[in-house]
PDB file of C-alpha atoms in Angstrom:
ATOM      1  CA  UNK A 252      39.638 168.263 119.104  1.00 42.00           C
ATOM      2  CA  UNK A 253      39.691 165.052 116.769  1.00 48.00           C
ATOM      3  CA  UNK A 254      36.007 163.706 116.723  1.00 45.00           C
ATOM      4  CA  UNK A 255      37.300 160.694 114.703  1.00 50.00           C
ATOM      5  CA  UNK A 256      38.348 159.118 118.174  1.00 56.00           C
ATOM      6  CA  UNK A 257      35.177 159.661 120.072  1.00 56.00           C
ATOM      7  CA  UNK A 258      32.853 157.586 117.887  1.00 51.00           C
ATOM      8  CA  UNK A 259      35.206 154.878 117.501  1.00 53.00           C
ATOM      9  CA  UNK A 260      36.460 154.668 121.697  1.00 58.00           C
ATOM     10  CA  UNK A 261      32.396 154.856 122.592  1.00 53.00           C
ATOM     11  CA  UNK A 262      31.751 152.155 120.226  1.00 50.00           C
ATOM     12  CA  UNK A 263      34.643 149.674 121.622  1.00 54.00           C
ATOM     13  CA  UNK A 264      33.846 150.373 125.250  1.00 54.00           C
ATOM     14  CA  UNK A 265      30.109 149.558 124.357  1.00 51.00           C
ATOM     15  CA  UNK A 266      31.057 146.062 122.821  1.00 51.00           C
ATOM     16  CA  UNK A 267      33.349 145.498 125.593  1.00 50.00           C
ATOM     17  CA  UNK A 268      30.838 146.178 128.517  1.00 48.00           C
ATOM     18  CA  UNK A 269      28.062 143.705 126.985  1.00 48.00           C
ATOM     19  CA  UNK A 270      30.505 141.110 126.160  1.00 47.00           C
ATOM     20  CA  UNK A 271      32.113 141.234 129.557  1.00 48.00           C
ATOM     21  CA  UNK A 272      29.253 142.431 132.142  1.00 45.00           C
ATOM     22  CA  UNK A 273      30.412 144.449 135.169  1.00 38.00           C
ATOM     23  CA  UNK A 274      30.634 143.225 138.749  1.00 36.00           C
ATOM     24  CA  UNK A 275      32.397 144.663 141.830  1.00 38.00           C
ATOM     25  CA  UNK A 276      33.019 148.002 143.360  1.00 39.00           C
ATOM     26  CA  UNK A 277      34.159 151.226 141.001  1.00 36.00           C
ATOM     27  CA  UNK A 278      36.594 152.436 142.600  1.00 40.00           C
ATOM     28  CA  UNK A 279      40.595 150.735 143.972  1.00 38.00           C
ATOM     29  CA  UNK A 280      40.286 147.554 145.351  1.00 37.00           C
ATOM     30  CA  UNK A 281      42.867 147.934 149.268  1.00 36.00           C
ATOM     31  CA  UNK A 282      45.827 146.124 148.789  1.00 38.00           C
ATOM     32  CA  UNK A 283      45.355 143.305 150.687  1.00 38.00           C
ATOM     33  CA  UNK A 284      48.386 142.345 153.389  1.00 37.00           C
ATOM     34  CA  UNK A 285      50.856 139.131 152.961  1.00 37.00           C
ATOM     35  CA  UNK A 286      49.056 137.399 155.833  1.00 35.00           C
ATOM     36  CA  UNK A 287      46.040 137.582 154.465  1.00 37.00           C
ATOM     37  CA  UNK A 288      46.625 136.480 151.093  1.00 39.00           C
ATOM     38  CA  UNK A 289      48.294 133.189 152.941  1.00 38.00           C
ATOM     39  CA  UNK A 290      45.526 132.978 154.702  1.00 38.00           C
ATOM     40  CA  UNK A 291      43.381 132.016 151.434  1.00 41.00           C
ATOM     41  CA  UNK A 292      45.829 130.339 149.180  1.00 47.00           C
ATOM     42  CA  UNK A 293      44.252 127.061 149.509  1.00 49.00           C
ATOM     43  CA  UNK A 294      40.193 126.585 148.959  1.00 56.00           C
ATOM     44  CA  UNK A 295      39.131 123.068 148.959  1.00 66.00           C
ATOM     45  CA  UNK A 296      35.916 124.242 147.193  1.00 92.00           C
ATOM     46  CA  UNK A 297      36.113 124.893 143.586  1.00 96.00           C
ATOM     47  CA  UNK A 298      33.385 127.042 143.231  1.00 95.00           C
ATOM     48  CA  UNK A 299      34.582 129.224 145.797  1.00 94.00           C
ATOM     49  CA  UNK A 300      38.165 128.743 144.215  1.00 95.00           C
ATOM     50  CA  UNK A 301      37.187 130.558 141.000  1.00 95.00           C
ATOM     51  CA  UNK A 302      34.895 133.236 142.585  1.00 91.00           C
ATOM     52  CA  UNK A 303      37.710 134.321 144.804  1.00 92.00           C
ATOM     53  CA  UNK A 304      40.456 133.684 141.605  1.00 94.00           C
ATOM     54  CA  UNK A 305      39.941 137.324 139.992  1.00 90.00           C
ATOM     55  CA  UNK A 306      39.920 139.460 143.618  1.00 89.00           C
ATOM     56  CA  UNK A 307      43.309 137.382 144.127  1.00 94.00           C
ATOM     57  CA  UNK A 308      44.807 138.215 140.858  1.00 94.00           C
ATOM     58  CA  UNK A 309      44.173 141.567 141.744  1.00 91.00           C
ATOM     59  CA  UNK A 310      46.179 142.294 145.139  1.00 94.00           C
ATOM     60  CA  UNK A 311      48.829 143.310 143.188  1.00 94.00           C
ATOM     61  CA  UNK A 312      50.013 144.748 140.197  1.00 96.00           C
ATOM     62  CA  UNK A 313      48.858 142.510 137.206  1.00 95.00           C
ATOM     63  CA  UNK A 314      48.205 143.004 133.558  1.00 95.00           C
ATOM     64  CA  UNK A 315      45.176 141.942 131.606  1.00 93.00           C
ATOM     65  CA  UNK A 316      44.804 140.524 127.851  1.00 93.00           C
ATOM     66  CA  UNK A 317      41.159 140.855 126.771  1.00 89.00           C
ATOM     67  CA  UNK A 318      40.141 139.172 123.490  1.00 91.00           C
ATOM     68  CA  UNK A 319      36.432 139.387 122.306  1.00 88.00           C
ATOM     69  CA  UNK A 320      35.160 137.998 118.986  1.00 91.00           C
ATOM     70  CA  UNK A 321      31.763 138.093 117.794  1.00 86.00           C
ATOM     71  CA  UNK A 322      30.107 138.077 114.416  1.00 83.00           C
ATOM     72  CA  UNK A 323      33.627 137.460 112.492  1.00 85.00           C
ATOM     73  CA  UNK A 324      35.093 140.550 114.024  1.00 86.00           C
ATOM     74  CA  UNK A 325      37.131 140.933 117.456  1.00 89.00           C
ATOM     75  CA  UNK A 326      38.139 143.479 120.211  1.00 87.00           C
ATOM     76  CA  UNK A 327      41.613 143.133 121.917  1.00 91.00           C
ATOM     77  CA  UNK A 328      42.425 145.162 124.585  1.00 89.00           C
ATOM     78  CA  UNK A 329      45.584 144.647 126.695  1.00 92.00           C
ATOM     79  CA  UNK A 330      45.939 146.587 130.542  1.00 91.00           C
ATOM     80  CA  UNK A 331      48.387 147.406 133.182  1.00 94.00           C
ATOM     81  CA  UNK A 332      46.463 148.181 136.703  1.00 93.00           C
ATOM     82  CA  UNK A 333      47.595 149.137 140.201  1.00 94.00           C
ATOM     83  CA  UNK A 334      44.645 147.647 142.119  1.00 90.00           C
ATOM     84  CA  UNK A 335      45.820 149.894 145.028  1.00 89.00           C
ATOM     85  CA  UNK A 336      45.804 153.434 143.268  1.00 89.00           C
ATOM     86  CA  UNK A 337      43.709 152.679 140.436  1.00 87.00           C
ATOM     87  CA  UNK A 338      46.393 153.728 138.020  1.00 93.00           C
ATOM     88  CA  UNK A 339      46.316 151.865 134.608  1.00 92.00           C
ATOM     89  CA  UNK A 340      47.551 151.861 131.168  1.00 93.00           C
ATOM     90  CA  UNK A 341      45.007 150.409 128.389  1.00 90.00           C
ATOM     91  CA  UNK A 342      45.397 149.461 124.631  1.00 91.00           C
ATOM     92  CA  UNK A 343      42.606 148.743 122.544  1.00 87.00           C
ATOM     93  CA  UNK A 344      41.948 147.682 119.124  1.00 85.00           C
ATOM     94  CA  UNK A 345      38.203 147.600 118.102  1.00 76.00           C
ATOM     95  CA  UNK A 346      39.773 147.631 115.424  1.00 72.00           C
ATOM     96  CA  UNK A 347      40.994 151.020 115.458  1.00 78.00           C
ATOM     97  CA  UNK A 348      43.535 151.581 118.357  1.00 84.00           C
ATOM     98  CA  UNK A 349      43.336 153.386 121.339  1.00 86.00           C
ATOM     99  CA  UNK A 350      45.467 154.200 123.995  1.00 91.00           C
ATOM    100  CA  UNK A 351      44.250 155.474 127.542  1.00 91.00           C
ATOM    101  CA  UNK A 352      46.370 156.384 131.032  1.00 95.00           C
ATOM    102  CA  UNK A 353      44.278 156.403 133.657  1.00 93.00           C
ATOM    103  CA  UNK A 354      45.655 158.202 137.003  1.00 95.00           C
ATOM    104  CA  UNK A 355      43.437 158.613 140.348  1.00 93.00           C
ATOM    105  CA  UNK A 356      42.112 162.057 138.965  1.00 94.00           C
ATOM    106  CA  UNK A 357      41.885 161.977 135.203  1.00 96.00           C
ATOM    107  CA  UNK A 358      42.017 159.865 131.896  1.00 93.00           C
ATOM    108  CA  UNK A 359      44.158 160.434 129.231  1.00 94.00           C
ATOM    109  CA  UNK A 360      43.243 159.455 125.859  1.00 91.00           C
ATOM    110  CA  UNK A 361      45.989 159.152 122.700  1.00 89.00           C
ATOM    111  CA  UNK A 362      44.135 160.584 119.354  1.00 70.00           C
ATOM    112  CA  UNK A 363      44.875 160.081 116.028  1.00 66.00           C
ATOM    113  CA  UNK A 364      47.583 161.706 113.349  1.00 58.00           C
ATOM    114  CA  UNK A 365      45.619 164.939 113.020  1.00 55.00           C
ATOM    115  CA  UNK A 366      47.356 168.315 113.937  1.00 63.00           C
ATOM    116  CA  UNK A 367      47.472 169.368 117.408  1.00 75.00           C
ATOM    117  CA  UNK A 368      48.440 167.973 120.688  1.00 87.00           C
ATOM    118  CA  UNK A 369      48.503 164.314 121.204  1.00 90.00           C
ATOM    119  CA  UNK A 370      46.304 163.519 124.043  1.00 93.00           C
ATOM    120  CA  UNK A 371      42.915 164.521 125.317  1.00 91.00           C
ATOM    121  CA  UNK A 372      42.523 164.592 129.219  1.00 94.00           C
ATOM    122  CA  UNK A 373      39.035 163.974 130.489  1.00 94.00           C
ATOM    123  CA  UNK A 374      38.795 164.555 134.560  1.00 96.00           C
ATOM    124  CA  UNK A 375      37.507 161.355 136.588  1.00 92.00           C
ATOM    125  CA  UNK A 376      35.375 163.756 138.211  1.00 93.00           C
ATOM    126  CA  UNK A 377      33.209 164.920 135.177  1.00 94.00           C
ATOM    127  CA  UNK A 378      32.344 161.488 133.848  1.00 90.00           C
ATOM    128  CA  UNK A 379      28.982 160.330 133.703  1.00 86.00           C
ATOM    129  CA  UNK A 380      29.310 157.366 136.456  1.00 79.00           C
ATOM    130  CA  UNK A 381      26.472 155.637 133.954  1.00 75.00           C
ATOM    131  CA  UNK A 382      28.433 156.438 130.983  1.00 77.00           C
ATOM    132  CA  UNK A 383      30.848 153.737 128.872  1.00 74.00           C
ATOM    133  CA  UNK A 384      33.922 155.193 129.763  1.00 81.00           C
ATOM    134  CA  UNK A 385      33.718 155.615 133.867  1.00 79.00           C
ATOM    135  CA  UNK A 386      32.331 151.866 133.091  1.00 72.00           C
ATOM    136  CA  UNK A 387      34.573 150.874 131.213  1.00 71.00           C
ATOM    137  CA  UNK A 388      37.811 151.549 133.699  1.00 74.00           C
ATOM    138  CA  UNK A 389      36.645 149.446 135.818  1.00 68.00           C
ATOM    139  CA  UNK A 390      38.826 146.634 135.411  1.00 63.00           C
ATOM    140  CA  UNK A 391      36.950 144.046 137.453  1.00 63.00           C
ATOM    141  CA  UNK A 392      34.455 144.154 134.854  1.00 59.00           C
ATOM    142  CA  UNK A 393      36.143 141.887 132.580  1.00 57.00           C
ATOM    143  CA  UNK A 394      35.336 138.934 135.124  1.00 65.00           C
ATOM    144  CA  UNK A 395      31.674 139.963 135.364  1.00 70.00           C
ATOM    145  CA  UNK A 396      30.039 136.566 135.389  1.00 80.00           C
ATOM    146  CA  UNK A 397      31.955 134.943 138.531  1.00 86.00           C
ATOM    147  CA  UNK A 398      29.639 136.599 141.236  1.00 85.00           C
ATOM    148  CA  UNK A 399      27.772 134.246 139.381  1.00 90.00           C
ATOM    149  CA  UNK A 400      29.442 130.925 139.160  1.00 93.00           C
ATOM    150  CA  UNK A 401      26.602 128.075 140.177  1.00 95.00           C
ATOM    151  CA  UNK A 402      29.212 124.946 139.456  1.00 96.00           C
ATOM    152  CA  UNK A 403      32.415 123.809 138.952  1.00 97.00           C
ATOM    153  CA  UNK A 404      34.781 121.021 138.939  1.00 96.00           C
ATOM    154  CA  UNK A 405      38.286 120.293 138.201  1.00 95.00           C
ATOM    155  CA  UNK A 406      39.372 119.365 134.838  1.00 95.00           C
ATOM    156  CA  UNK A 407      42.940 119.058 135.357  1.00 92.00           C
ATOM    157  CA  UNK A 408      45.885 120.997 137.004  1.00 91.00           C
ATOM    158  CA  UNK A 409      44.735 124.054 137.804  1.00 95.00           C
ATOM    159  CA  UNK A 410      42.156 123.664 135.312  1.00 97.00           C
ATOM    160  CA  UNK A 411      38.030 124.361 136.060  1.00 97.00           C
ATOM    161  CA  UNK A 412      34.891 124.083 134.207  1.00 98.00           C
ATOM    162  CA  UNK A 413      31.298 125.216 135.169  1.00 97.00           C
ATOM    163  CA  UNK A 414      28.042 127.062 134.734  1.00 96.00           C
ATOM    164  CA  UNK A 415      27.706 130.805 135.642  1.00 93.00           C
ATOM    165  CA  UNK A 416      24.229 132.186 136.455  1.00 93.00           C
ATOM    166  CA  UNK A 417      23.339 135.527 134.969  1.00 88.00           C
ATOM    167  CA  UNK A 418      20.676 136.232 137.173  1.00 90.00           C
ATOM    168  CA  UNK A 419      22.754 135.166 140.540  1.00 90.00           C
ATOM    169  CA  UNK A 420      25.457 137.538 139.228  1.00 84.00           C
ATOM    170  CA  UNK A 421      22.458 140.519 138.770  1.00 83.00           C
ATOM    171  CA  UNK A 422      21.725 139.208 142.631  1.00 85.00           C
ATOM    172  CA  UNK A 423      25.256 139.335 144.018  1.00 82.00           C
ATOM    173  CA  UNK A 424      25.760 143.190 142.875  1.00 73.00           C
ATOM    174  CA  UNK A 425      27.457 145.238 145.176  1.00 66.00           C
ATOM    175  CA  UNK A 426      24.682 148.308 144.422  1.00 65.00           C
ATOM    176  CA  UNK A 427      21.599 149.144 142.628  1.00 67.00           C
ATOM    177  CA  UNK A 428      23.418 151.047 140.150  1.00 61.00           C
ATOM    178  CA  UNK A 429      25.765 147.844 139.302  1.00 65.00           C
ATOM    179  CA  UNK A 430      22.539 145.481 139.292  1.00 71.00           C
ATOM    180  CA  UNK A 431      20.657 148.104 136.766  1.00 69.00           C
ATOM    181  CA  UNK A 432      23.907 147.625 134.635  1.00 68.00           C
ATOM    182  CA  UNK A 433      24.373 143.830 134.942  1.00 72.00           C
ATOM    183  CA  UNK A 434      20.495 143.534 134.020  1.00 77.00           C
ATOM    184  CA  UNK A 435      21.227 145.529 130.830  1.00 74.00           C
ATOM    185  CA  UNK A 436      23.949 143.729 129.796  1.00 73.00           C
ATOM    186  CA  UNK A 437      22.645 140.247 129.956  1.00 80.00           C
ATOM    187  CA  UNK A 438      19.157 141.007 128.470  1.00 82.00           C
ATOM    188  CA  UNK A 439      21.526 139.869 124.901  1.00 81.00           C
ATOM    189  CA  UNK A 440      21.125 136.716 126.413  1.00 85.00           C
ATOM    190  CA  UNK A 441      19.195 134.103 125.138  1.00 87.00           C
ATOM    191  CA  UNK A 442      19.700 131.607 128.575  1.00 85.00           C
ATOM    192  CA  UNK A 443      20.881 132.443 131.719  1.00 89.00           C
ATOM    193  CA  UNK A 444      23.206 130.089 132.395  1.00 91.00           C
ATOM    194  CA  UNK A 445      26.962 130.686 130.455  1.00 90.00           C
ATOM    195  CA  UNK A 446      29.428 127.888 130.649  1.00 94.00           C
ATOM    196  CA  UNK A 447      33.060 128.976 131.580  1.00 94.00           C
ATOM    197  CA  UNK A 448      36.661 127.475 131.799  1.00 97.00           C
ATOM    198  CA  UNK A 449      39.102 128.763 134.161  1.00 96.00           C
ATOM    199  CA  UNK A 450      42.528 128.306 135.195  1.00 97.00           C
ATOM    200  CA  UNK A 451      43.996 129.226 138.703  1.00 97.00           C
ATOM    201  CA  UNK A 452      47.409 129.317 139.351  1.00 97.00           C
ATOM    202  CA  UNK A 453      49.378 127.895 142.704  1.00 95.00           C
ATOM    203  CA  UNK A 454      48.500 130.822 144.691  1.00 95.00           C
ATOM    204  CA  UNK A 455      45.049 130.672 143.569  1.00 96.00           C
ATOM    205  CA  UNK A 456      44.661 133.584 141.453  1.00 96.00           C
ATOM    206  CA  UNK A 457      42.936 133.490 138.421  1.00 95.00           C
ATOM    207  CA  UNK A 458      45.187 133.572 135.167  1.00 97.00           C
ATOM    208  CA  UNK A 459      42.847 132.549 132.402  1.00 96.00           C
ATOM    209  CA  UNK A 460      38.851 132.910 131.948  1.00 94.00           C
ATOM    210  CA  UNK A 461      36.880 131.661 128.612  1.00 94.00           C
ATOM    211  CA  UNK A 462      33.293 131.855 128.398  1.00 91.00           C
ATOM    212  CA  UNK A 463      31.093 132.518 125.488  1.00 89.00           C
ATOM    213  CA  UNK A 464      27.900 134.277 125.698  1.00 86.00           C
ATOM    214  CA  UNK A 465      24.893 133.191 123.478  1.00 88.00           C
ATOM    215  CA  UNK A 466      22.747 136.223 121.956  1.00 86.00           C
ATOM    216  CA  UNK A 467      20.344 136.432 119.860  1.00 84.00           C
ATOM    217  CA  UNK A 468      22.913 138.316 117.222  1.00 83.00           C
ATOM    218  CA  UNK A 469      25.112 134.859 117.446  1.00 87.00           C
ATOM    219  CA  UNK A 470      27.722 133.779 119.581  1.00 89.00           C
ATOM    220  CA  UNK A 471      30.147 136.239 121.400  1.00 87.00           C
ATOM    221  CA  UNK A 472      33.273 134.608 122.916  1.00 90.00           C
ATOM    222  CA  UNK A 473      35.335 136.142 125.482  1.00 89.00           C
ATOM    223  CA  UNK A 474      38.890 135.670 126.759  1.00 93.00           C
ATOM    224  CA  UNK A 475      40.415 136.969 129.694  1.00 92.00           C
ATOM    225  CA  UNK A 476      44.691 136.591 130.304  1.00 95.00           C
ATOM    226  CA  UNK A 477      46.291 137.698 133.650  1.00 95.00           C
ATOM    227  CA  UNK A 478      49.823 137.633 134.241  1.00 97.00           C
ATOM    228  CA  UNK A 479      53.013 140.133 135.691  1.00 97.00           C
ATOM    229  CA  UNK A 480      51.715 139.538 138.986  1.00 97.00           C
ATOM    230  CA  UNK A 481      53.637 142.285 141.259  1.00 97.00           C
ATOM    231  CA  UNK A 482      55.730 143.742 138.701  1.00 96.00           C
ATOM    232  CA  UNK A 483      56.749 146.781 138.914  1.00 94.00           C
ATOM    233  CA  UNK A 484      54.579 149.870 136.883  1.00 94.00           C
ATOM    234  CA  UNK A 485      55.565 152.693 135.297  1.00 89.00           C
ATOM    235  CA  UNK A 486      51.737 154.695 134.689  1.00 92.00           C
ATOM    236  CA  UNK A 487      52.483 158.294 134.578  1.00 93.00           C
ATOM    237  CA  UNK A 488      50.370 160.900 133.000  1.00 95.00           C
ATOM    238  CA  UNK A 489      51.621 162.531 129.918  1.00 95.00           C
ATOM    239  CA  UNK A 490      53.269 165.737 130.118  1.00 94.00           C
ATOM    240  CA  UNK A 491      50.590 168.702 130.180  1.00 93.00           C
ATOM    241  CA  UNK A 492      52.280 170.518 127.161  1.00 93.00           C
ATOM    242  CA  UNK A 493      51.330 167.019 125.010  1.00 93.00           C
ATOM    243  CA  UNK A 494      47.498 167.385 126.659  1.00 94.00           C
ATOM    244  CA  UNK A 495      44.542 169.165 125.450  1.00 92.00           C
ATOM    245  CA  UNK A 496      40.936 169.575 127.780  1.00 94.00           C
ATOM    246  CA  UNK A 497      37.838 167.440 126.688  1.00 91.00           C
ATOM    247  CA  UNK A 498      35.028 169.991 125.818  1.00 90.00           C
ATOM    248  CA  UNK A 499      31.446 169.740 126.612  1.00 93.00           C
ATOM    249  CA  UNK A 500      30.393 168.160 124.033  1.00 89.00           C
ATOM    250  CA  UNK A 501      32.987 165.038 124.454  1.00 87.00           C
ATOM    251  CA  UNK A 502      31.811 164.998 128.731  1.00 90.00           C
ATOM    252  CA  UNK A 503      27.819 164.651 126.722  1.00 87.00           C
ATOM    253  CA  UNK A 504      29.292 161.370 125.312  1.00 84.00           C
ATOM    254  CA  UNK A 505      31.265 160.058 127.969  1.00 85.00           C
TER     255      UNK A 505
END
């Protein structure tokens, strides 16, 4: 196995989960029918307007930009997801690249140059549900602080502005397990309260989210891009002659 990727992939999934914070269920969010997505197209409210954006965004296919700077250095990561299935394709530079496909039962991780085969499979099943990586796929994570979303008001079209509560975000968690990890994350904080920007589209879903957390470290800005709303996804896993099995000691990290 190629170590090399293992310190650098459990590094960038760290950085990403206390940058973005994690908020909603684990697992596939249903696909949600037309009628009801008619049903909520139009929210007077614009707090509720940009609490509901991301869960909109997401009944359908949709891919994710991610761009996280902090202390002069930055993470990018860019994502395909199938809300329904759970299927995804990630790249991420932090800054070394790395390439995941994620399918219902297993994650598939590109490695580096060395010899031998190019991808190391890690089953769903075996991850620590505590650990960075099962973190880390959850996609929903990346909009962490909107559970927590006190104010907002329109700036122009389409356009939002507002205050996010950390600790109404710990609050709104769906489970103990995602409050103990919402806690941990924004202990870095040096004030609760984060201001955001946030841009909805004419169906309501959410298409860009800026906020910048304050730490004691410095300042760590976040940036959040949605678009290809029900395009069509090609996330396969690779074949199993180009896969190799995580061993014990990767499952100890992950």
């Amino acid at each position: 196995m190629r170590r090399s990727i293992v310190p650098g992939l459990a590094l960038g999934l760290a950085t990403l989960l206390t940058a973005c914070g994690s908020a909603g269920d684990t697992g596939p969010a249903p696909a949600a029918s037309a009628s009801a997505s008619t049903a909520i197209t139009v929210v007077a409210d614009p707090v509720t307007a940009v609490r509901q954006g991301f869960d909109r965004s997401l009944e359908q296919t949709a891919k994710l930009d991610v761009l996280i700077t902090a202390a002069g250095h930055s993470i990018t990561m860019n994502s395909a997801v199938e809300p329904d299935t759970g299927r995804m394709t990630l790249h991420m530079k932090t800054p070394d690249p790395v390439t995941m496909v994620v399918t219902e039962d297993a994650v598939y991780i590109r490695q580096d140059e060395s010899d031998g085969k190019p991808w190391l499979k890690l089953d769903r099943d075996r991850l620590r549900p505590e650990g960075q990586l099962a973190q880390g796929l959850d996609f929903r994570a990346q909009a962490g602080i909107l559970d927590g979303v006190v104010s907002a008001e329109r700036i122009g079209d389409g356009r939002y502005a507002g205050v996010a509560d950390s600790e109404k975000a710990i609050a709104a968690a769906g489970s103990e397990s995602q409050r103990a990890i919402l806690q941990r994350t924004f202990k870095v904080l040096k004030q609760k309260s984060v201001p955001f920007e946030a841009t909805l589209d004419a169906e309501g879903r959410l298409t860009l989210l800026t906020y910048t957390f304050d730490t004691a470290a410095g300042a760590v800005r976040n940036e959040l891009k949605l678009h290809s709303f029900g395009e069509p996804l090609a996330i396969s896993a690779p074949q199993a002659s180009e896969t190799e099995d995580a061993t014990a000691d990767v499952y100890r990290v992950f």
